[in-house]
CSV table of C-alpha atoms and ligand atoms in Angstrom, one decimal:
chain,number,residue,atom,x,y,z
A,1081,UNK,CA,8.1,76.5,-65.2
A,1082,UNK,CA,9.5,78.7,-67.6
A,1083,UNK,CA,8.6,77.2,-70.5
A,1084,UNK,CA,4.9,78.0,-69.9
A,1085,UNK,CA,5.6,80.9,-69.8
A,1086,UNK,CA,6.7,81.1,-73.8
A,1087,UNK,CA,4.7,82.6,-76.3
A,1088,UNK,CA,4.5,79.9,-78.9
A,1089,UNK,CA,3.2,81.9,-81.6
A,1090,UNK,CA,6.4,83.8,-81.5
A,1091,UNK,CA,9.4,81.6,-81.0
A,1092,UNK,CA,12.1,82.3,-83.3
A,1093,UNK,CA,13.0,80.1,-85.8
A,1094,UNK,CA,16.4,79.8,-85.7
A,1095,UNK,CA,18.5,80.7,-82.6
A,1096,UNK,CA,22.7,80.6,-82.6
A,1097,UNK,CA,24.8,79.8,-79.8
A,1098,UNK,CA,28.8,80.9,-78.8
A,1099,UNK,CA,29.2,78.0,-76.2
A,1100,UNK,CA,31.5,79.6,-74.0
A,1101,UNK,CA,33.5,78.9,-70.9
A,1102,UNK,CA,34.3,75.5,-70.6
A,1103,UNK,CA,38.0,76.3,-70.1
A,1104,UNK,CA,37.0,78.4,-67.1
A,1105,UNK,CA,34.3,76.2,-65.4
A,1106,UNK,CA,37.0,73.1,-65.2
A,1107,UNK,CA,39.1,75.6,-63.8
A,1108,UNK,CA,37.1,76.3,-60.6
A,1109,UNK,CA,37.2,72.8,-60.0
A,1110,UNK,CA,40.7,72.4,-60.5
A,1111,UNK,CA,40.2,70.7,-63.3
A,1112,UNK,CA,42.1,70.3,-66.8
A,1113,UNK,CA,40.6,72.8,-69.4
A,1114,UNK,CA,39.5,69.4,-71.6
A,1115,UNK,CA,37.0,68.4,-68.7
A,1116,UNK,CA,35.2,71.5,-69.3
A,1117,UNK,CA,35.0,70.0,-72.9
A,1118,UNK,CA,33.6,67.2,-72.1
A,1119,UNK,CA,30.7,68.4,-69.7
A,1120,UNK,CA,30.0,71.0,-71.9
A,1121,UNK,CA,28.1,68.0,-74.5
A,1122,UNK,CA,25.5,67.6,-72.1
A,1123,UNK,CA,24.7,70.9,-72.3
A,1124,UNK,CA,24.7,70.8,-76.1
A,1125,UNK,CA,22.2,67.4,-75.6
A,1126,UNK,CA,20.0,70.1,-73.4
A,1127,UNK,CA,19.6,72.8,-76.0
A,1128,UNK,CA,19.5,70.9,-78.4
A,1129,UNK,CA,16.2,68.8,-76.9
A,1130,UNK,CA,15.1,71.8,-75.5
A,1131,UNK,CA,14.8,73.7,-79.0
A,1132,UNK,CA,13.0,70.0,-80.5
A,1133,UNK,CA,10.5,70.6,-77.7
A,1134,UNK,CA,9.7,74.2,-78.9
A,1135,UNK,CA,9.8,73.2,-82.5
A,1136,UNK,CA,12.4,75.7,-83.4
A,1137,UNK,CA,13.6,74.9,-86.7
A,1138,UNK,CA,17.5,75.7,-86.9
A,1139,UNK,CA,20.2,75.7,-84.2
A,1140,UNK,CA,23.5,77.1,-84.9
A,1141,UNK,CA,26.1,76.0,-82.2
A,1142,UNK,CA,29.6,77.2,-82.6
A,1143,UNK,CA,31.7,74.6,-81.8
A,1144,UNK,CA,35.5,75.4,-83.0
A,1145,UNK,CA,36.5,78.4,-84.9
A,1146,UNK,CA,39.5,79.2,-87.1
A,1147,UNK,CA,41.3,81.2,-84.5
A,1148,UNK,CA,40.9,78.0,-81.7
A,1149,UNK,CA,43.5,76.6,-83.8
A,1150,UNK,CA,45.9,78.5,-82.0
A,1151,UNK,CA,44.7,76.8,-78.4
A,1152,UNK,CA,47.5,74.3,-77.4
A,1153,UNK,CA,47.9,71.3,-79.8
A,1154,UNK,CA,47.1,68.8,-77.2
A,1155,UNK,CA,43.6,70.7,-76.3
A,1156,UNK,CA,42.9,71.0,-80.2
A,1157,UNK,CA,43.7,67.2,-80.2
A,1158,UNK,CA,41.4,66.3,-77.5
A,1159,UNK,CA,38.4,68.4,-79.0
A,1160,UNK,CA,38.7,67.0,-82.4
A,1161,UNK,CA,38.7,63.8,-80.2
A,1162,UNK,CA,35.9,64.7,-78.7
A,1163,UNK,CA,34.0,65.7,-82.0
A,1164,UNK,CA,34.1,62.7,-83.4
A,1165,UNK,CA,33.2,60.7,-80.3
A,1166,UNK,CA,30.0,62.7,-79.9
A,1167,UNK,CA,28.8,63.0,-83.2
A,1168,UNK,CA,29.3,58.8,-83.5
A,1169,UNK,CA,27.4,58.3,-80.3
A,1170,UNK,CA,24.7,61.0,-80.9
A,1171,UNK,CA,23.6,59.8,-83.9
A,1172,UNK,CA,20.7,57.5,-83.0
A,1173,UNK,CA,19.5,60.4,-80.4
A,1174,UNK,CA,19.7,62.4,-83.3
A,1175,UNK,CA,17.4,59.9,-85.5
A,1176,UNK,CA,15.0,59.1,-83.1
A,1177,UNK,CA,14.3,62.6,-82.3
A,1178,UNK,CA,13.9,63.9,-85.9
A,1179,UNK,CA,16.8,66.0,-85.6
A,1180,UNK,CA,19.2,66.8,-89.0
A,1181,UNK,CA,22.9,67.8,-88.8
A,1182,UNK,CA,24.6,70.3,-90.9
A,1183,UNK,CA,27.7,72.0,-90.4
A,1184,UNK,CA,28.7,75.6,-91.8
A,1185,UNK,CA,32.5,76.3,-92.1
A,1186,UNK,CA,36.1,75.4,-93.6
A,1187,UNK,CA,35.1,71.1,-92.7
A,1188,UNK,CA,37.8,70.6,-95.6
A,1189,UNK,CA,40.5,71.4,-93.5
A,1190,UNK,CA,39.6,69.5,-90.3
A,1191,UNK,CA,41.0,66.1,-89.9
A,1192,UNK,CA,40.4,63.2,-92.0
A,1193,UNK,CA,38.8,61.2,-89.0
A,1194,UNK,CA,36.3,63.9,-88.0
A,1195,UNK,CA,35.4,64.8,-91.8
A,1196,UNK,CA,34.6,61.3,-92.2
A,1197,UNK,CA,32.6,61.0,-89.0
A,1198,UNK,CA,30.8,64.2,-90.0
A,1199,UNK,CA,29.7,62.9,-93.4
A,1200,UNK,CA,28.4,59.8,-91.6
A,1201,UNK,CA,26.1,61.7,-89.5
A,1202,UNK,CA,25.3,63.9,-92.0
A,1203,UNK,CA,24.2,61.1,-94.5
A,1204,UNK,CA,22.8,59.3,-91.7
A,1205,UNK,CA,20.4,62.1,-90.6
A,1206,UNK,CA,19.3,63.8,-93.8
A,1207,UNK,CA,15.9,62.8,-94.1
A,1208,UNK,CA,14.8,63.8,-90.6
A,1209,UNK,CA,12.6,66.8,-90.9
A,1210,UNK,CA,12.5,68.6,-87.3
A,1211,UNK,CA,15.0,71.0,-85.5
A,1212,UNK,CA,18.3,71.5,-88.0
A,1213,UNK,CA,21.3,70.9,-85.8
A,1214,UNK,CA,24.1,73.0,-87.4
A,1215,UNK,CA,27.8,72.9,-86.0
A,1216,UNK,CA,30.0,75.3,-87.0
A,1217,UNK,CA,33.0,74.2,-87.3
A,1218,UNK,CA,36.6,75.2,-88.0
A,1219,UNK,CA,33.9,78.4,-88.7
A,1220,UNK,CA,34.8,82.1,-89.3
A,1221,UNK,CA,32.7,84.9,-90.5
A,1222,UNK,CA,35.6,86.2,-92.1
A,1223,UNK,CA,36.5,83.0,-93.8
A,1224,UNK,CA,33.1,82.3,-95.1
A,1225,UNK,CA,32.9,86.0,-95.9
A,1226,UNK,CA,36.1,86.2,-98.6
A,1227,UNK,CA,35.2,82.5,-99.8
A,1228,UNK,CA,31.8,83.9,-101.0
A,1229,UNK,CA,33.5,87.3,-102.2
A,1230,UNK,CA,35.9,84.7,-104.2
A,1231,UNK,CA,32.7,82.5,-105.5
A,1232,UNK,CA,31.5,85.5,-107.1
A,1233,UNK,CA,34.3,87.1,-108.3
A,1234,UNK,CA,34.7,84.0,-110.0
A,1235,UNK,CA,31.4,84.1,-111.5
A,1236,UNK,CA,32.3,87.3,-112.7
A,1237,UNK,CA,35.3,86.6,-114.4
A,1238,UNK,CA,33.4,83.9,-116.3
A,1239,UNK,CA,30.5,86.4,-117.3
A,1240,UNK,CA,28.1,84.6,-115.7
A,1241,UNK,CA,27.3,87.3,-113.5
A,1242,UNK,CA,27.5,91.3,-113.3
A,1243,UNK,CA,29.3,93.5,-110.8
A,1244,UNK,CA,25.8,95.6,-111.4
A,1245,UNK,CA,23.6,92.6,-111.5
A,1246,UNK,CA,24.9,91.6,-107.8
A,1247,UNK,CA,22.2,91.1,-105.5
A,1248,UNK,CA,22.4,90.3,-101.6
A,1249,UNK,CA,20.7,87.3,-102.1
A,1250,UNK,CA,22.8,86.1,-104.8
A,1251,UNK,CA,26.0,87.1,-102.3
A,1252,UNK,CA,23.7,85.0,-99.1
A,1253,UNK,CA,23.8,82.0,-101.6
A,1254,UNK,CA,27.2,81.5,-101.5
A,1255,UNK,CA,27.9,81.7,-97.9
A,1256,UNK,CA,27.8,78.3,-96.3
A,1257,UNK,CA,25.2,80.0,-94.4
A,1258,UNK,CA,23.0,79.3,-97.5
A,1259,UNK,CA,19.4,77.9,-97.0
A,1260,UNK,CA,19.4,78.7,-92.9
A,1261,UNK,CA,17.3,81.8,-92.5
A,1262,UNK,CA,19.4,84.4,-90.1
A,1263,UNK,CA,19.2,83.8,-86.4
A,1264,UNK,CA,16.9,85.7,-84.6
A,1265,UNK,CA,18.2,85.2,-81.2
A,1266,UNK,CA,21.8,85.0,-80.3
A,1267,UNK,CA,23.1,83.9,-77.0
A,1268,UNK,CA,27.0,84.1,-75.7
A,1269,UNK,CA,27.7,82.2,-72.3
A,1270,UNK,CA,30.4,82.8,-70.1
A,1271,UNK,CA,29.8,87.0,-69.3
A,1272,UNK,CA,31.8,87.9,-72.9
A,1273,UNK,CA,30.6,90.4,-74.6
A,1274,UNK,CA,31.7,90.1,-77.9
A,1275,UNK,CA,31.1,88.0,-81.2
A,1276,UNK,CA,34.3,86.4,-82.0
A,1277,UNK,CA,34.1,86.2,-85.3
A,1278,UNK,CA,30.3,84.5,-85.4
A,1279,UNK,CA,27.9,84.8,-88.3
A,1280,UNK,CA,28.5,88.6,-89.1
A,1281,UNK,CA,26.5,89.0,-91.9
A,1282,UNK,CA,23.9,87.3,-90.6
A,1283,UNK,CA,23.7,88.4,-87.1
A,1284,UNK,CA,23.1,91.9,-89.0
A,1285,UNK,CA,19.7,92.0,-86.8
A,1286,UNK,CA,19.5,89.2,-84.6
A,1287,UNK,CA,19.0,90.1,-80.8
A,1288,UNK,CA,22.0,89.4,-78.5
A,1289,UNK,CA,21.3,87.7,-75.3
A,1290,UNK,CA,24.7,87.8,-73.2
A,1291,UNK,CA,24.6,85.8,-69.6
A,1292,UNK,CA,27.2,85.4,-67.1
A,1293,UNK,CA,26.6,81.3,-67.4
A,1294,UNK,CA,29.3,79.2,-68.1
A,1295,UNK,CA,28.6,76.4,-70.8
A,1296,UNK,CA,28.8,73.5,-69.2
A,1297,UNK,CA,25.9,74.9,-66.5
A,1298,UNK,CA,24.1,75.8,-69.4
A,1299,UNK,CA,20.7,73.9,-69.0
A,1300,UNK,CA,16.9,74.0,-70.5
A,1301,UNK,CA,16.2,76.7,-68.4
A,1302,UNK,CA,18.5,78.8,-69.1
A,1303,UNK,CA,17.8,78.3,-72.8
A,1304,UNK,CA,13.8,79.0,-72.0
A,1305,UNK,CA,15.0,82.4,-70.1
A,1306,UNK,CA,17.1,83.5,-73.2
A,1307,UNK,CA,14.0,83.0,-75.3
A,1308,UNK,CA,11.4,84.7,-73.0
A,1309,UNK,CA,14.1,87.6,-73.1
A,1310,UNK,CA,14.0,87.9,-76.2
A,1311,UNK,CA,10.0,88.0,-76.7
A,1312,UNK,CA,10.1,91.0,-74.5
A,1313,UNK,CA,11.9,92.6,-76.8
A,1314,UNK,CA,10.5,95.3,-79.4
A,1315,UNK,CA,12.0,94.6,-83.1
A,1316,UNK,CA,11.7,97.6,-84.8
A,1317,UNK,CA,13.7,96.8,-88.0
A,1318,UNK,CA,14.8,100.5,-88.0
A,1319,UNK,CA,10.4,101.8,-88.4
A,1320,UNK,CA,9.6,103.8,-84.8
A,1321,UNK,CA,8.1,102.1,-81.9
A,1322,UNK,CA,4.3,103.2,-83.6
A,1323,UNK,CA,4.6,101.4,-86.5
A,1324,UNK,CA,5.6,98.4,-85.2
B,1394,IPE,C1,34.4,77.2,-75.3
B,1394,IPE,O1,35.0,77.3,-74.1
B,1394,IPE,C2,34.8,76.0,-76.1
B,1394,IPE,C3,35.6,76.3,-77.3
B,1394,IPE,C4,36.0,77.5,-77.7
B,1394,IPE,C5,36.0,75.2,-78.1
B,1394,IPE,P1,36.5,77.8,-73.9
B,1394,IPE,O2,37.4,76.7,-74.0
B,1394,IPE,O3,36.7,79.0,-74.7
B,1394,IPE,O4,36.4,78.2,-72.3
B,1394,IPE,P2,37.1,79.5,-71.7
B,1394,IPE,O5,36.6,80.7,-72.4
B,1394,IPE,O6,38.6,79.4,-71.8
B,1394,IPE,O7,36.6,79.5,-70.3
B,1395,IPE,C1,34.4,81.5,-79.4
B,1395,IPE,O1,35.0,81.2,-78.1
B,1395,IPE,C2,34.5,80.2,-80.2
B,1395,IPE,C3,33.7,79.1,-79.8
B,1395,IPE,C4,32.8,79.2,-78.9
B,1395,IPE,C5,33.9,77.9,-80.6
B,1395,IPE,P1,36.5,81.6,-77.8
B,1395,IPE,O2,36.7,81.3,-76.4
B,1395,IPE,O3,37.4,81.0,-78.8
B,1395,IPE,O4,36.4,83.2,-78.0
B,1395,IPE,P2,37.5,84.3,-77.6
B,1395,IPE,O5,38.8,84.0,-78.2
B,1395,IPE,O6,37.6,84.4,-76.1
B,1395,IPE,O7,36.9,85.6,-78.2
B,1396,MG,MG1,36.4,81.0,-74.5
């Protein structure tokens, strides 16, 4: 088993996810692209009770970003249908494994149905003290990038704050990202190679674990290999190899 096989003493504490290829793996089966959707939640149920098991504190799962706007309206439909469905019927798994939901992004401008279903769960989960579950949602770096830039220029303008007094920490507490330490680990599925617009300042040293696997056969596993991965790795932090 694979997860044996994990170093305990060095498991990262928070790992973030780009769930992709669902679109794709419903394809193959000739399949309509919202199918893909749909198996990919039992993936997300895997991860998710895989990083409880390992006691990993925060787990960042990109779930619908800004640009997935522009999908087809009837696919954007049927994932903000799909949202809400989920998060209403996770909720006890969520309570009786400990588990607290966040989400990071713009949830302002998602639709009134899934806001209030978020805030629900939300609510409903905030005392639990294991693994944080974070969604991002209607989520871009950009976005979350300029509306911090905006906080602060706003604090400026009311002299509560210096251009010259700026620190990175005060810039970190206005991103939504505020509170979650930065992902160590960062895993894409589906063989892409890029970040689409994912955490940028934050990913600023996390390791990127890229595999060919498309969401929806994303299992335990799979999750356990990305982790052992990345405890191969040497994190140098920009010192040589010797001073590490
Ligand atoms: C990821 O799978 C899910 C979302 C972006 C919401 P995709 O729907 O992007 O699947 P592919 O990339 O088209 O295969
Ligand atoms: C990234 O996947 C967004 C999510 C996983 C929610 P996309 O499938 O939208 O990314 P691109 O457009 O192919 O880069
Ligand atoms: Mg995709």
């Amino acid at each position: 088993m694979l997860i044996d096989q994990i170093d305990i003493e060095r498991i990262p504490d928070h790992i973030a996810i780009i769930m992709d290829g669902n679109g794709r793996w419903a394809k193959r089966q000739g399949k309509p692209r919202v199918f893909g959707h749909k198996s990919g939640v039992k993936s997300v149920r895997e991860v998710t009770e895989g990083c409880a098991e390992l006691g990993i504190k925060y787990l960042t799962l990109y779930a619908f970003s800004t640009e997935n706007w522009n999908r087809p309206k009837l696919e954007v439909t049927a994932l903000m249908a799909l949202l809400v469905e989920t998060i209403k019927t996770e909720v006890s798994v969520l309570n009786k494994n400990n588990i607290r939901l966040e989400t990071i992004g713009n949830s302002d401008a998602l639709p009134a149905k899934s806001r209030r279903a978020l805030a629900k769960a939300i609510e409903d989960t905030q005392d639990n003290d294991g693994l944080c579950l974070i969604l991002a949602l209607n989520y871009s770096a950009k976005w979350d990038i300029m509306q911090a830039v905006k906080t602060i220029a706003d604090k400026v303008e009311r002299k509560e704050l210096t251009a010259k007094k700026l620190t990175e920490s005060d810039f970190e507490s206005a991103l939504s990202t505020k509170n979650i330490p930065d992902p160590e680990l960062l895993i894409r599925t589906s063989g892409e190679s890029r970040i689409s617009n994912f955490l940028l300042w934050e990913i600023a040293y996390s390791e990127l674990f890229f595999t060919p696997v498309l969401w929806p056969d994303f299992r335990k596993e799979n999750l356990f290999e990305a982790i052992l991965d990345f405890q191969s790795r040497e994190r140098r932090f920009g010192k040589t190899s010797e001073q590490i």
